[in-house]
Amino acid sequence: MIRLYHFPLSPFSRKVRLTLAEKRLEVELIEERYWEPTPDFLRRNPAGKVPVLRIDGKVLSESQAICEYLEESVPTPPLMPRDIDSRFEVRRLCAWFDDKFHSEVTSKLLYERVNKKVMGQGYPDSKNVKAGAGRIKYHLDYMAWLLDQRRWLAGDVMTLADLTAAAHMSCLDYISDVDWNRSATVKDWYAKIKSRPSFRTLLADQIPGFPPPAHYADLDF
């Protein structure tokens, strides 16, 4: 049995969950309070971060590395293009969301509104929340610009770039921090990916003390 040590509202964990589901791999999800790391968890990943994947006797960490391992070991259905330029674009956008978007938006909204309370680290910093709410507009506009030229974020087929973006966006949608009225193009993209079977377990997530909004699991939102 494949095991994924994760946290439900970790975008990096969700990225791996989506990849596993798209590859049709059954997985046992084990929720990990990574901010209170146990010796066993630190042996799996000395960095003390989720996700951590146990597969084929191996223990893998870092979401991008895990997803590319899964892509190479289970190539069908493909989540990376075959040509080198297109693969570069997918990796560029994965880094965009895991680095820039995470730093400017996810960490400012999700972590302030939810993670601080869950981890017992106090109250949200209003300056960070305001900064994140401002920056997400820029990222939504950039996504709209990409999608005006392509069917999906990195090209004409869905790729790991879309799963990475959707992982972050779904976490923010859980706390109603995405203005879907800003771009019909981005909303349509999210509706397509949200309707995929791979998204079902994400839409069933529940964080104690933080119920999702009514539209979160609605495919016709």
Coordinates of C-alpha atoms in Angstrom, one line a residue:
M1 CA 0.0 0.0 0.0
I2 CA 1.2 3.5 -0.9
R3 CA 1.1 5.9 2.0
L4 CA 1.1 9.6 1.9
Y5 CA 1.9 11.6 5.1
H6 CA 0.1 14.9 4.5
F7 CA -1.9 17.8 5.9
P8 CA -5.3 18.3 4.3
L9 CA -4.9 22.1 3.6
S10 CA -1.2 21.8 2.6
P11 CA -1.1 22.8 -1.1
F12 CA 2.0 20.7 -1.6
S13 CA 0.2 17.7 -0.1
R14 CA -2.8 18.3 -2.4
K15 CA -0.5 18.5 -5.4
V16 CA 0.7 15.0 -4.7
R17 CA -2.8 13.7 -3.9
L18 CA -4.0 15.0 -7.3
T19 CA -1.1 13.4 -9.1
L20 CA -1.6 10.1 -7.4
A21 CA -5.3 10.2 -8.3
E22 CA -4.7 11.2 -11.9
K23 CA -2.3 8.2 -12.1
R24 CA -5.1 6.0 -10.6
L25 CA -2.8 4.9 -7.7
E26 CA -4.6 3.9 -4.5
V27 CA -3.1 5.6 -1.5
E28 CA -3.5 5.5 2.3
L29 CA -3.7 9.1 3.6
I30 CA -2.1 9.6 7.0
E31 CA -2.6 13.1 8.5
E32 CA 0.6 14.5 10.0
R33 CA 0.8 17.4 12.4
Y34 CA 4.2 18.4 10.9
W35 CA 4.5 21.4 13.2
E36 CA 4.8 18.9 16.1
P37 CA 7.2 16.5 14.4
T38 CA 7.7 13.0 16.0
P39 CA 11.0 11.2 15.8
D40 CA 9.4 8.8 13.3
F41 CA 8.3 11.6 11.0
L42 CA 11.7 13.3 11.2
R43 CA 13.3 10.0 10.2
R44 CA 11.1 9.9 7.1
N45 CA 11.9 13.6 6.3
P46 CA 14.6 15.4 8.3
A47 CA 13.2 18.7 6.9
G48 CA 10.0 18.1 8.9
K49 CA 7.7 19.0 6.0
V50 CA 4.8 17.3 4.3
P51 CA 4.1 15.6 2.0
V52 CA 6.1 12.4 2.4
L53 CA 5.3 9.5 0.2
R54 CA 6.2 5.9 1.0
I55 CA 6.1 3.8 -2.2
D56 CA 7.8 0.6 -3.3
G57 CA 9.9 0.6 -0.2
K58 CA 11.2 4.1 -0.8
V59 CA 10.5 7.2 1.2
L60 CA 10.2 10.4 -0.9
S61 CA 9.9 14.0 0.0
E62 CA 9.4 17.4 -1.7
S63 CA 6.2 17.7 -3.8
Q64 CA 7.8 18.5 -7.1
A65 CA 10.3 15.7 -6.8
I66 CA 7.6 13.3 -5.8
C67 CA 5.3 14.2 -8.7
E68 CA 8.1 13.9 -11.2
Y69 CA 9.0 10.5 -9.7
L70 CA 5.4 9.4 -10.2
E71 CA 5.4 10.7 -13.7
E72 CA 8.5 8.7 -14.6
S73 CA 7.5 5.5 -12.8
V74 CA 3.8 5.6 -14.0
P75 CA 4.0 7.5 -17.4
T76 CA 0.3 6.9 -18.2
P77 CA -1.7 9.1 -18.2
P78 CA 1.1 11.7 -18.9
L79 CA 1.2 14.9 -16.8
M80 CA 4.3 16.2 -18.5
P81 CA 4.7 17.0 -22.2
R82 CA 7.2 15.1 -24.4
D83 CA 9.0 18.0 -26.0
I84 CA 11.7 19.8 -24.0
D85 CA 10.3 23.4 -24.4
S86 CA 6.8 22.4 -23.1
R87 CA 8.3 20.5 -20.2
F88 CA 10.2 23.6 -19.3
E89 CA 7.0 25.7 -19.3
V90 CA 5.3 23.2 -17.0
R91 CA 8.2 23.2 -14.6
R92 CA 8.3 27.0 -14.7
L93 CA 4.7 27.3 -13.8
C94 CA 5.0 24.7 -11.1
A95 CA 7.8 26.8 -9.6
W96 CA 5.6 30.0 -10.0
F97 CA 2.9 28.6 -7.8
D98 CA 5.0 26.7 -5.3
D99 CA 7.4 29.6 -4.9
K100 CA 6.0 33.0 -5.9
F101 CA 2.3 32.4 -5.4
H102 CA 2.9 30.5 -2.2
S103 CA 5.1 33.3 -0.8
E104 CA 2.9 36.2 -1.9
V105 CA -0.6 34.7 -1.4
T106 CA -1.0 31.2 0.2
S107 CA 1.3 32.0 3.1
K108 CA -0.4 35.4 3.6
L109 CA -4.0 34.1 3.6
L110 CA -4.2 30.4 4.4
Y111 CA -1.4 30.3 6.9
E112 CA -2.6 33.4 8.7
R113 CA -6.3 32.5 8.7
V114 CA -6.1 28.8 9.4
N115 CA -2.6 27.5 10.2
K116 CA -1.8 29.9 13.0
K117 CA -4.9 28.8 14.9
V118 CA -4.4 25.1 14.2
M119 CA -0.8 25.3 15.3
G120 CA -1.6 27.5 18.3
Q121 CA 0.5 30.4 17.1
G122 CA -1.9 33.3 17.8
Y123 CA -4.1 35.5 15.7
P124 CA -3.8 36.5 12.0
D125 CA -1.6 39.4 11.1
S126 CA -3.9 41.8 9.3
K127 CA -1.0 43.3 7.3
N128 CA -0.2 39.9 5.9
V129 CA -3.8 39.2 5.1
K130 CA -4.2 42.5 3.3
A131 CA -1.0 41.9 1.4
G132 CA -2.2 38.5 0.3
A133 CA -5.6 39.7 -0.7
G134 CA -4.0 42.3 -2.9
R135 CA -1.4 40.1 -4.6
I136 CA -3.9 37.3 -5.5
K137 CA -5.5 39.8 -8.0
Y138 CA -2.2 40.0 -9.9
H139 CA -1.9 36.2 -10.0
L140 CA -5.5 35.7 -11.2
D141 CA -4.9 38.3 -13.9
Y142 CA -1.7 36.4 -15.0
M143 CA -3.6 33.1 -15.1
A144 CA -6.3 34.7 -17.2
W145 CA -3.7 36.0 -19.6
L146 CA -2.2 32.5 -19.9
L147 CA -5.6 30.9 -20.4
D148 CA -6.6 33.4 -23.0
Q149 CA -3.8 32.0 -25.2
R150 CA -4.1 28.3 -24.2
R151 CA -6.6 25.7 -23.3
W152 CA -4.7 24.9 -20.1
L153 CA -2.1 26.8 -18.1
A154 CA 1.0 25.4 -19.9
G155 CA -0.5 24.4 -23.3
D156 CA -3.3 22.6 -25.0
V157 CA -3.5 19.6 -22.5
M158 CA -3.8 19.4 -18.7
T159 CA -0.4 19.0 -17.0
L160 CA 1.3 19.1 -13.6
A161 CA 1.2 22.9 -13.9
D162 CA -2.6 22.8 -13.7
L163 CA -2.6 20.4 -10.7
T164 CA -0.1 22.6 -8.9
A165 CA -2.1 25.8 -9.4
A166 CA -5.3 24.0 -8.5
A167 CA -3.8 22.7 -5.3
H168 CA -3.1 26.2 -4.1
M169 CA -6.3 27.6 -5.4
S170 CA -8.4 24.9 -3.8
C171 CA -6.9 25.7 -0.4
L172 CA -7.8 29.3 -0.8
D173 CA -11.2 28.5 -2.0
Y174 CA -11.8 26.4 1.1
I175 CA -11.5 29.7 3.1
S176 CA -13.4 31.8 0.5
D177 CA -10.3 33.8 -0.5
V178 CA -10.7 33.6 -4.3
D179 CA -12.7 36.2 -6.2
W180 CA -14.1 34.0 -9.0
N181 CA -15.9 37.0 -10.5
R182 CA -12.6 38.6 -11.4
S183 CA -12.0 36.3 -14.4
A184 CA -14.6 34.0 -16.1
T185 CA -11.7 32.3 -17.9
V186 CA -10.0 31.3 -14.6
K187 CA -13.3 30.3 -13.1
D188 CA -14.0 28.0 -16.1
W189 CA -10.5 26.5 -15.8
Y190 CA -11.1 25.8 -12.2
A191 CA -14.5 24.3 -12.8
K192 CA -13.0 21.9 -15.4
I193 CA -10.3 20.7 -13.1
K194 CA -12.6 20.7 -10.0
S195 CA -15.0 18.4 -11.8
R196 CA -12.3 15.7 -12.4
P197 CA -12.5 12.5 -10.3
S198 CA -9.1 13.2 -8.9
F199 CA -10.6 16.2 -7.0
R200 CA -13.2 14.3 -5.1
T201 CA -11.2 13.6 -2.0
L202 CA -10.1 17.2 -1.8
L203 CA -13.7 18.4 -1.9
A204 CA -14.5 16.1 1.0
D205 CA -11.8 17.5 3.3
Q206 CA -13.0 19.0 6.6
I207 CA -10.8 20.9 9.0
P208 CA -12.2 21.0 12.5
G209 CA -13.2 24.5 13.4
F210 CA -13.0 25.7 9.8
P211 CA -16.1 24.5 7.8
P212 CA -15.8 25.2 4.1
P213 CA -18.2 27.5 2.3
A214 CA -21.2 26.0 0.6
H215 CA -19.7 26.6 -2.9
Y216 CA -16.5 24.7 -2.1
A217 CA -17.8 21.2 -3.1
D218 CA -20.3 22.6 -5.6
L219 CA -19.2 21.7 -9.1
D220 CA -21.5 24.3 -10.6
F221 CA -20.3 27.1 -8.4

